[in-house]
Amino acid sequence: MGKTLHVDTRYRRWGGNAPLPDIWALARGTRAGRPTSVAVYPHAKLPGRMGGHTGIPLAPAVELLRQGRIGQVGVHTPATAIDPEDFFGLYARLTQPPAGSVDEVLTIVEERDCTVAFGSVADSVVTEPPGT
């Protein structure tokens, strides 16, 4: 999803003077033996402030369930029950203005060789939708 654009110093050390987006996810771990952090947030905006951020993400999941595209039985996380391309394809239509494709929905920020608490970062890349 998206393309790698450039080294982005705005997001060095999640926080600091850079505000967090309204909705985001952060994963920390290792990749190829190197400490890595990846943050993902919707680049496309949802209408309705807090109501939009809570209700609108549910709508694509309900539609996929109605279409029979979520058929697993039992307790599952959204990541294992819903195909991300299907979900974000529907989500893109609900953004303001509507996103033209799944690639226009998410921004991905990846930092490698991070220290856990406010240390230095070896490199940082941002993946953003085309045309931004």
N, CA, C and O atoms as a DFTB+ gen file, in Angstrom:
528 C
 N C O
     1  1       0.839      -1.164       0.000
     2  2       0.000       0.000       0.000
     3  2       0.892       1.238       0.000
     4  3       1.702       1.398       0.913
     5  1       0.776       2.085      -0.957
     6  2       1.549       3.301      -1.009
     7  2       2.971       3.068      -1.476
     8  3       3.318       1.975      -1.923
     9  1       3.790       4.100      -1.371
    10  2       5.175       4.015      -1.807
    11  2       6.061       4.716      -0.790
    12  3       5.618       5.633      -0.099
    13  1       7.308       4.284      -0.700
    14  2       8.240       4.923       0.206
    15  2       8.677       6.234      -0.412
    16  3       9.126       6.265      -1.558
    17  1       8.551       7.322       0.341
    18  2       8.828       8.634      -0.210
    19  2      10.176       9.196       0.194
    20  3      10.961       9.571      -0.677
    21  1      10.469       9.268       1.467
    22  2      11.655       9.988       1.905
    23  2      11.901       9.726       3.387
    24  3      11.060       9.156       4.083
    25  1      13.058      10.148       3.846
    26  2      13.320      10.145       5.281
    27  2      12.503      11.274       5.874
    28  3      12.568      12.403       5.388
    29  1      11.743      10.995       6.906
    30  2      10.825      11.974       7.472
    31  2      11.200      12.263       8.920
    32  3      10.952      11.437       9.798
    33  1      11.787      13.410       9.176
    34  2      12.227      13.748      10.525
    35  2      11.078      14.200      11.421
    36  3      11.262      14.292      12.635
    37  1       9.899      14.486      10.867
    38  2       8.770      14.914      11.694
    39  2       8.361      13.843      12.687
    40  3       7.831      14.163      13.751
    41  1       8.594      12.580      12.365
    42  2       8.103      11.496      13.199
    43  2       9.204      10.815      14.009
    44  3       8.979       9.737      14.560
    45  1      10.366      11.410      14.089
    46  2      11.422      10.812      14.917
    47  2      10.941      10.817      16.363
    48  3      10.513      11.846      16.886
    49  1      11.017       9.675      16.988
    50  2      10.544       9.452      18.355
    51  2       9.064       9.799      18.421
    52  3       8.716      10.965      18.606
    53  1       8.221       8.852      18.279
    54  2       6.765       9.061      18.295
    55  2       6.439       9.993      19.448
    56  3       6.562       9.612      20.612
    57  1       6.041      11.164      19.144
    58  2       5.712      12.115      20.192
    59  2       6.626      13.314      20.087
    60  3       6.711      13.939      19.030
    61  1       7.313      13.648      21.171
    62  2       8.125      14.858      21.165
    63  2       7.229      16.037      20.858
    64  3       6.218      16.237      21.531
    65  1       7.579      16.818      19.858
    66  2       6.749      17.952      19.454
    67  2       5.756      17.587      18.360
    68  3       4.912      18.406      17.996
    69  1       5.843      16.375      17.832
    70  2       4.931      15.964      16.761
    71  2       3.654      15.383      17.375
    72  3       3.732      14.424      18.143
    73  1       2.482      15.940      17.054
    74  2       1.234      15.403      17.609
    75  2       0.905      14.050      16.984
    76  3       1.235      13.786      15.828
    77  1       0.257      13.208      17.764
    78  2      -0.189      11.921      17.235
    79  2      -1.465      12.120      16.433
    80  3      -2.262      13.002      16.753
    81  1      -1.673      11.317      15.396
    82  2      -2.939      11.368      14.659
    83  2      -4.088      10.906      15.561
    84  3      -3.852      10.325      16.621
    85  1      -5.320      11.162      15.143
    86  2      -6.489      10.749      15.922
    87  2      -6.565       9.236      16.089
    88  3      -6.837       8.738      17.181
    89  1      -6.325       8.516      15.011
    90  2      -6.368       7.053      15.022
    91  2      -5.023       6.563      14.525
    92  3      -4.537       7.033      13.496
    93  1      -4.411       5.627      15.237
    94  2      -3.107       5.123      14.820
    95  2      -2.833       3.797      15.498
    96  3      -3.481       3.426      16.476
    97  1      -1.865       3.102      14.957
    98  2      -1.396       1.851      15.558
    99  2       0.120       1.864      15.521
   100  3       0.719       2.377      14.574
   101  1       0.741       1.305      16.544
   102  2       2.191       1.259      16.639
   103  2       2.611      -0.156      16.980
   104  3       2.070      -0.767      17.902
   105  1       3.570      -0.675      16.241
   106  2       4.148      -1.994      16.529
   107  2       5.650      -1.829      16.675
   108  3       6.291      -1.151      15.872
   109  1       6.206      -2.450      17.701
   110  2       7.663      -2.440      17.899
   111  2       8.139      -3.875      17.978
   112  3       7.484      -4.735      18.566
   113  1       9.279      -4.114      17.384
   114  2       9.859      -5.449      17.410
   115  2      11.180      -5.437      16.689
   116  3      11.883      -4.426      16.670
   117  1      11.518      -6.569      16.091
   118  2      12.749      -6.641      15.315
   119  2      12.436      -7.137      13.919
   120  3      11.522      -7.935      13.712
   121  1      13.215      -6.647      12.964
   122  2      13.130      -7.112      11.581
   123  2      14.572      -7.348      11.145
   124  3      15.409      -6.447      11.196
   125  1      14.839      -8.560      10.721
   126  2      16.201      -8.939      10.330
   127  2      17.192      -8.635      11.446
   128  3      18.320      -8.217      11.186
   129  1      16.765      -8.849      12.693
   130  2      17.628      -8.647      13.833
   131  2      17.822      -7.208      14.272
   132  3      18.576      -6.951      15.211
   133  1      17.158      -6.260      13.615
   134  2      17.295      -4.835      13.949
   135  2      16.024      -4.342      14.633
   136  3      14.923      -4.653      14.179
   137  1      16.158      -3.573      15.723
   138  2      14.970      -2.988      16.348
   139  2      14.222      -2.118      15.335
   140  3      14.825      -1.295      14.646
   141  1      12.927      -2.306      15.256
   142  2      12.109      -1.584      14.282
   143  2      10.780      -1.193      14.903
   144  3      10.189      -1.971      15.652
   145  1      10.307       0.007      14.596
   146  2       8.973       0.459      14.975
   147  2       8.229       0.835      13.701
   148  3       8.802       1.444      12.798
   149  1       6.958       0.473      13.630
   150  2       6.115       0.823      12.492
   151  2       4.824       1.423      13.031
   152  3       4.135       0.804      13.843
   153  1       4.499       2.626      12.578
   154  2       3.236       3.276      12.927
   155  2       2.404       3.401      11.659
   156  3       2.931       3.690      10.585
   157  1       1.119       3.185      11.792
   158  2       0.200       3.281      10.659
   159  2      -0.975       4.146      11.095
   160  3      -1.512       3.981      12.190
   161  1      -1.368       5.071      10.221
   162  2      -2.559       5.865      10.510
   163  2      -3.256       6.217       9.203
   164  3      -2.616       6.300       8.155
   165  1      -4.581       6.425       9.266
   166  2      -5.300       6.806       8.055
   167  2      -4.870       8.188       7.592
   168  3      -4.909       9.153       8.355
   169  1      -4.463       8.270       6.344
   170  2      -4.119       9.552       5.734
   171  2      -5.406      10.277       5.337
   172  3      -5.520      11.495       5.480
   173  1      -6.357       9.514       4.845
   174  2      -7.650      10.066       4.438
   175  2      -8.479      10.370       5.686
   176  3      -8.438       9.609       6.652
   177  1      -9.207      11.439       5.675
   178  2      -9.978      11.891       6.836
   179  2     -11.395      11.337       6.819
   180  3     -12.006      11.162       5.765
   181  1     -11.902      11.067       8.022
   182  2     -13.283      10.620       8.189
   183  2     -14.132      11.801       8.640
   184  3     -13.642      12.665       9.367
   185  1     -15.403      11.857       8.221
   186  2     -16.283      12.927       8.689
   187  2     -16.779      12.622      10.103
   188  3     -16.742      11.473      10.543
   189  1     -17.232      13.630      10.797
   190  2     -17.942      13.405      12.043
   191  2     -17.125      13.387      13.310
   192  3     -17.633      12.962      14.348
   193  1     -15.899      13.823      13.277
   194  2     -15.045      13.882      14.461
   195  2     -15.053      12.552      15.203
   196  3     -14.808      11.521      14.577
   197  1     -15.322      12.524      16.505
   198  2     -15.241      11.290      17.278
   199  2     -16.272      10.261      16.808
   200  3     -15.969       9.070      16.746
   201  1     -17.468      10.702      16.482
   202  2     -18.492       9.775      15.987
   203  2     -18.062       9.092      14.709
   204  3     -18.308       7.900      14.522
   205  1     -17.421       9.839      13.828
   206  2     -16.912       9.257      12.595
   207  2     -15.799       8.266      12.832
   208  3     -15.695       7.256      12.136
   209  1     -14.961       8.557      13.824
   210  2     -13.836       7.671      14.122
   211  2     -14.272       6.382      14.805
   212  3     -13.543       5.391      14.762
   213  1     -15.432       6.372      15.428
   214  2     -15.893       5.147      16.087
   215  2     -16.896       4.375      15.233
   216  3     -16.848       3.146      15.190
   217  1     -17.787       5.066      14.566
   218  2     -18.829       4.381      13.804
   219  2     -18.438       3.992      12.394
   220  3     -18.789       2.907      11.930
   221  1     -17.712       4.865      11.704
   222  2     -17.392       4.606      10.303
   223  2     -16.496       3.384      10.116
   224  3     -16.747       2.621       9.183
   225  1     -15.468       3.142      10.936
   226  2     -14.677       1.920      10.732
   227  2     -15.480       0.632      10.911
   228  3     -15.109      -0.412      10.374
   229  1     -16.574       0.703      11.659
   230  2     -17.422      -0.476      11.824
   231  2     -18.232      -0.768      10.556
   232  3     -18.512      -1.929      10.259
   233  1     -18.605       0.261       9.816
   234  2     -19.463       0.091       8.644
   235  2     -18.888      -0.856       7.588
   236  3     -19.623      -1.723       7.115
   237  1     -17.619      -0.740       7.194
   238  2     -17.087      -1.695       6.210
   239  2     -17.118      -3.138       6.719
   240  3     -17.378      -4.064       5.952
   241  1     -16.855      -3.324       8.011
   242  2     -16.885      -4.680       8.565
   243  2     -18.299      -5.262       8.519
   244  3     -18.479      -6.436       8.195
   245  1     -19.295      -4.443       8.841
   246  2     -20.688      -4.909       8.784
   247  2     -21.070      -5.250       7.343
   248  3     -21.742      -6.252       7.100
   249  1     -20.642      -4.419       6.389
   250  2     -20.947      -4.697       4.977
   251  2     -20.276      -5.987       4.513
   252  3     -20.888      -6.772       3.789
   253  1     -19.031      -6.218       4.917
   254  2     -18.348      -7.461       4.539
   255  2     -19.038      -8.672       5.160
   256  3     -19.131      -9.726       4.530
   257  1     -19.516      -8.528       6.374
   258  2     -20.280      -9.606       7.021
   259  2     -21.574      -9.857       6.253
   260  3     -21.938     -11.008       6.011
   261  1     -22.270      -8.788       5.869
   262  2     -23.511      -8.914       5.100
   263  2     -23.280      -9.609       3.765
   264  3     -24.122     -10.381       3.306
   265  1     -22.128      -9.330       3.139
   266  2     -21.794      -9.934       1.846
   267  2     -21.292     -11.373       1.978
   268  3     -21.054     -12.035       0.968
   269  1     -21.129     -11.860       3.197
   270  2     -20.626     -13.216       3.399
   271  2     -19.121     -13.329       3.227
   272  3     -18.605     -14.430       3.037
   273  1     -18.402     -12.205       3.289
   274  2     -16.950     -12.230       3.098
   275  2     -16.195     -12.358       4.423
   276  3     -14.965     -12.404       4.445
   277  1     -16.943     -12.413       5.524
   278  2     -16.391     -12.753       6.836
   279  2     -17.171     -13.980       7.281
   280  3     -18.310     -13.869       7.735
   281  1     -16.563     -15.136       7.151
   282  2     -17.305     -16.358       7.420
   283  2     -16.709     -17.244       8.488
   284  3     -17.213     -18.341       8.728
   285  1     -15.647     -16.796       9.138
   286  2     -15.023     -17.622      10.158
   287  2     -15.907     -17.689      11.396
   288  3     -16.567     -16.715      11.761
   289  1     -15.910     -18.841      12.028
   290  2     -16.685     -19.054      13.236
   291  2     -15.738     -18.939      14.422
   292  3     -14.584     -19.358      14.341
   293  1     -16.218     -18.376      15.514
   294  2     -15.418     -18.274      16.726
   295  2     -14.937     -16.862      16.955
   296  3     -15.394     -15.923      16.302
   297  1     -14.015     -16.714      17.882
   298  2     -13.480     -15.414      18.249
   299  2     -12.204     -15.171      17.455
   300  3     -11.282     -15.986      17.471
   301  1     -12.164     -14.042      16.762
   302  2     -11.013     -13.688      15.931
   303  2     -10.708     -12.213      16.088
   304  3     -11.598     -11.421      16.401
   305  1      -9.473     -11.844      15.875
   306  2      -9.130     -10.417      15.811
   307  2      -9.529      -9.909      14.428
   308  3      -9.626     -10.700      13.489
   309  1      -9.759      -8.616      14.285
   310  2     -10.073      -8.098      12.945
   311  2      -9.003      -8.454      11.916
   312  3      -9.316      -8.710      10.753
   313  1      -7.746      -8.471      12.343
   314  2      -6.648      -8.757      11.411
   315  2      -6.705     -10.172      10.852
   316  3      -6.218     -10.410       9.747
   317  1      -7.283     -11.113      11.581
   318  2      -7.372     -12.489      11.087
   319  2      -8.713     -12.775      10.429
   320  3      -8.824     -13.727       9.656
   321  1      -9.730     -11.977      10.717
   322  2     -11.067     -12.248      10.181
   323  2     -11.391     -11.469       8.913
   324  3     -12.222     -11.904       8.116
   325  1     -10.738     -10.312       8.718
   326  2     -11.091      -9.409       7.616
   327  2      -9.889      -9.185       6.717
   328  3      -8.804      -8.853       7.195
   329  1     -10.077      -9.362       5.428
   330  2      -9.023      -9.073       4.456
   331  2      -8.807      -7.559       4.405
   332  3      -9.755      -6.819       4.141
   333  1      -7.582      -7.081       4.653
   334  2      -7.343      -5.629       4.675
   335  2      -7.692      -4.918       3.374
   336  3      -8.186      -3.791       3.403
   337  1      -7.445      -5.557       2.231
   338  2      -7.788      -4.922       0.947
   339  2      -9.299      -4.728       0.835
   340  3      -9.754      -3.686       0.363
   341  1     -10.081      -5.724       1.265
   342  2     -11.540      -5.593       1.245
   343  2     -11.998      -4.478       2.180
   344  3     -12.813      -3.634       1.808
   345  1     -11.460      -4.488       3.400
   346  2     -11.862      -3.503       4.401
   347  2     -11.534      -2.084       3.945
   348  3     -12.405      -1.215       3.944
   349  1     -10.277      -1.846       3.556
   350  2      -9.887      -0.489       3.200
   351  2     -10.458      -0.052       1.857
   352  3     -10.559       1.147       1.596
   353  1     -10.832      -0.995       1.006
   354  2     -11.538      -0.644      -0.222
   355  2     -12.877       0.008       0.078
   356  3     -13.250       0.994      -0.558
   357  1     -13.606      -0.546       1.059
   358  2     -14.877       0.049       1.478
   359  2     -14.649       1.304       2.321
   360  3     -15.367       2.292       2.169
   361  1     -13.673       1.269       3.188
   362  2     -13.333       2.416       4.049
   363  2     -12.999       3.639       3.191
   364  3     -13.397       4.755       3.523
   365  1     -12.277       3.435       2.100
   366  2     -11.867       4.545       1.220
   367  2     -13.065       5.322       0.697
   368  3     -12.986       6.537       0.512
   369  1     -14.162       4.638       0.460
   370  2     -15.366       5.310      -0.055
   371  2     -16.026       6.216       0.986
   372  3     -16.798       7.109       0.638
   373  1     -15.717       5.980       2.270
   374  2     -16.367       6.721       3.350
   375  2     -15.567       7.922       3.827
   376  3     -16.042       8.672       4.680
   377  1     -14.358       8.124       3.297
   378  2     -13.536       9.256       3.704
   379  2     -14.020      10.525       3.029
   380  3     -14.761      10.476       2.047
   381  1     -13.593      11.668       3.567
   382  2     -13.975      12.965       3.015
   383  2     -12.741      13.731       2.580
   384  3     -11.947      14.112       3.440
   385  1     -12.535      13.976       1.299
   386  2     -13.313      13.449       0.176
   387  2     -13.020      11.966      -0.002
   388  3     -12.018      11.465       0.511
   389  1     -13.889      11.256      -0.729
   390  2     -13.656       9.822      -0.929
   391  2     -12.289       9.564      -1.572
   392  3     -11.915      10.209      -2.552
   393  1     -11.565       8.620      -1.004
   394  2     -10.259       8.244      -1.563
   395  2     -10.488       7.467      -2.850
   396  3     -11.450       6.707      -2.963
   397  1      -9.611       7.660      -3.806
   398  2      -9.750       6.998      -5.092
   399  2      -9.359       5.533      -5.074
   400  3      -9.805       4.761      -5.924
   401  1      -8.518       5.133      -4.100
   402  2      -8.070       3.742      -4.031
   403  2      -7.608       3.427      -2.621
   404  3      -7.473       4.320      -1.785
   405  1      -7.368       2.162      -2.368
   406  2      -6.865       1.722      -1.068
   407  2      -5.531       2.391      -0.767
   408  3      -5.263       2.731       0.385
   409  1      -4.690       2.586      -1.779
   410  2      -3.375       3.189      -1.583
   411  2      -3.444       4.627      -1.075
   412  3      -2.454       5.136      -0.548
   413  1      -4.571       5.283      -1.219
   414  2      -4.722       6.664      -0.764
   415  2      -5.218       6.772       0.672
   416  3      -5.447       7.881       1.155
   417  1      -5.388       5.660       1.358
   418  2      -5.995       5.674       2.686
   419  2      -4.979       5.761       3.818
   420  3      -5.185       6.532       4.755
   421  1      -3.893       4.998       3.764
   422  2      -2.997       4.860       4.912
   423  2      -1.647       5.525       4.718
   424  3      -1.130       5.598       3.603
   425  1      -1.079       6.009       5.819
   426  2       0.304       6.447       5.884
   427  2       1.021       5.473       6.803
   428  3       0.510       5.140       7.872
   429  1       2.193       5.014       6.401
   430  2       2.984       4.070       7.181
   431  2       4.330       4.720       7.478
   432  3       5.031       5.148       6.561
   433  1       4.690       4.795       8.747
   434  2       5.961       5.357       9.178
   435  2       6.759       4.221       9.795
   436  3       6.274       3.545      10.702
   437  1       7.971       4.003       9.315
   438  2       8.823       2.936       9.831
   439  2      10.146       3.511      10.293
   440  3      10.788       4.274       9.571
   441  1      10.553       3.143      11.502
   442  2      11.856       3.542      12.024
   443  2      12.640       2.287      12.358
   444  3      12.110       1.350      12.957
   445  1      13.912       2.276      11.965
   446  2      14.782       1.135      12.249
   447  2      15.868       1.553      13.227
   448  3      16.264       2.717      13.282
   449  1      16.338       0.582      13.995
   450  2      17.377       0.809      15.002
   451  2      16.950       1.846      16.028
   452  3      17.733       2.715      16.410
   453  1      15.699       1.747      16.472
   454  2      15.172       2.660      17.478
   455  2      15.564       2.171      18.863
   456  3      15.693       0.968      19.089
   457  1      15.748       3.085      19.771
   458  2      15.849       2.693      21.159
   459  2      14.459       2.830      21.755
   460  3      13.631       3.583      21.243
   461  1      14.204       2.112      22.826
   462  2      12.852       2.065      23.366
   463  2      12.431       3.398      23.964
   464  3      11.267       3.774      23.827
   465  1      13.323       4.128      24.618
   466  2      12.911       5.345      25.308
   467  2      13.693       6.560      24.817
   468  3      14.809       6.803      25.277
   469  1      13.135       7.305      23.914
   470  2      13.626       8.609      23.489
   471  2      15.106       8.652      23.142
   472  3      15.801       9.596      23.517
   473  1      15.592       7.655      22.439
   474  2      16.994       7.636      22.018
   475  2      17.138       8.069      20.583
   476  3      16.251       8.713      20.023
   477  1      18.247       7.717      19.997
   478  2      18.493       8.104      18.613
   479  2      17.876       7.091      17.660
   480  3      17.606       5.948      18.028
   481  1      17.664       7.530      16.446
   482  2      17.073       6.696      15.409
   483  2      18.035       6.687      14.230
   484  3      18.470       7.745      13.774
   485  1      18.369       5.500      13.735
   486  2      19.319       5.401      12.626
   487  2      18.702       5.892      11.324
   488  3      19.327       6.672      10.605
   489  1      17.504       5.457      11.009
   490  2      16.850       5.940       9.802
   491  2      15.343       5.846       9.953
   492  3      14.834       5.076      10.767
   493  1      14.643       6.632       9.163
   494  2      13.197       6.709       9.253
   495  2      12.647       6.881       7.844
   496  3      13.149       7.702       7.076
   497  1      11.632       6.122       7.505
   498  2      10.996       6.259       6.198
   499  2       9.498       6.403       6.383
   500  3       8.929       5.916       7.360
   501  1       8.877       7.067       5.447
   502  2       7.424       7.249       5.483
   503  2       6.860       6.699       4.201
   504  3       7.407       6.926       3.122
   505  1       5.770       5.980       4.315
   506  2       5.032       5.532       3.147
   507  2       3.721       6.288       3.149
   508  3       2.951       6.185       4.104
   509  1       3.453       7.043       2.103
   510  2       2.236       7.826       2.008
   511  2       1.540       7.515       0.698
   512  3       2.146       6.967      -0.223
   513  1       0.273       7.865       0.617
   514  2      -0.457       7.639      -0.626
   515  2       0.162       8.400      -1.785
   516  3       0.787       9.441      -1.579
   517  1      -0.001       7.897      -2.997
   518  2       0.510       8.606      -4.161
   519  2      -0.097      10.007      -4.261
   520  3      -1.262      10.210      -3.922
   521  1       0.692      10.960      -4.723
   522  2       0.177      12.306      -4.943
   523  2       0.164      13.182      -3.721
   524  3      -0.376      14.287      -3.772
   525  1       0.756      12.722      -2.587
   526  2       0.747      13.575      -1.390
   527  2       2.099      14.202      -1.193
   528  3       2.297      14.956      -0.240
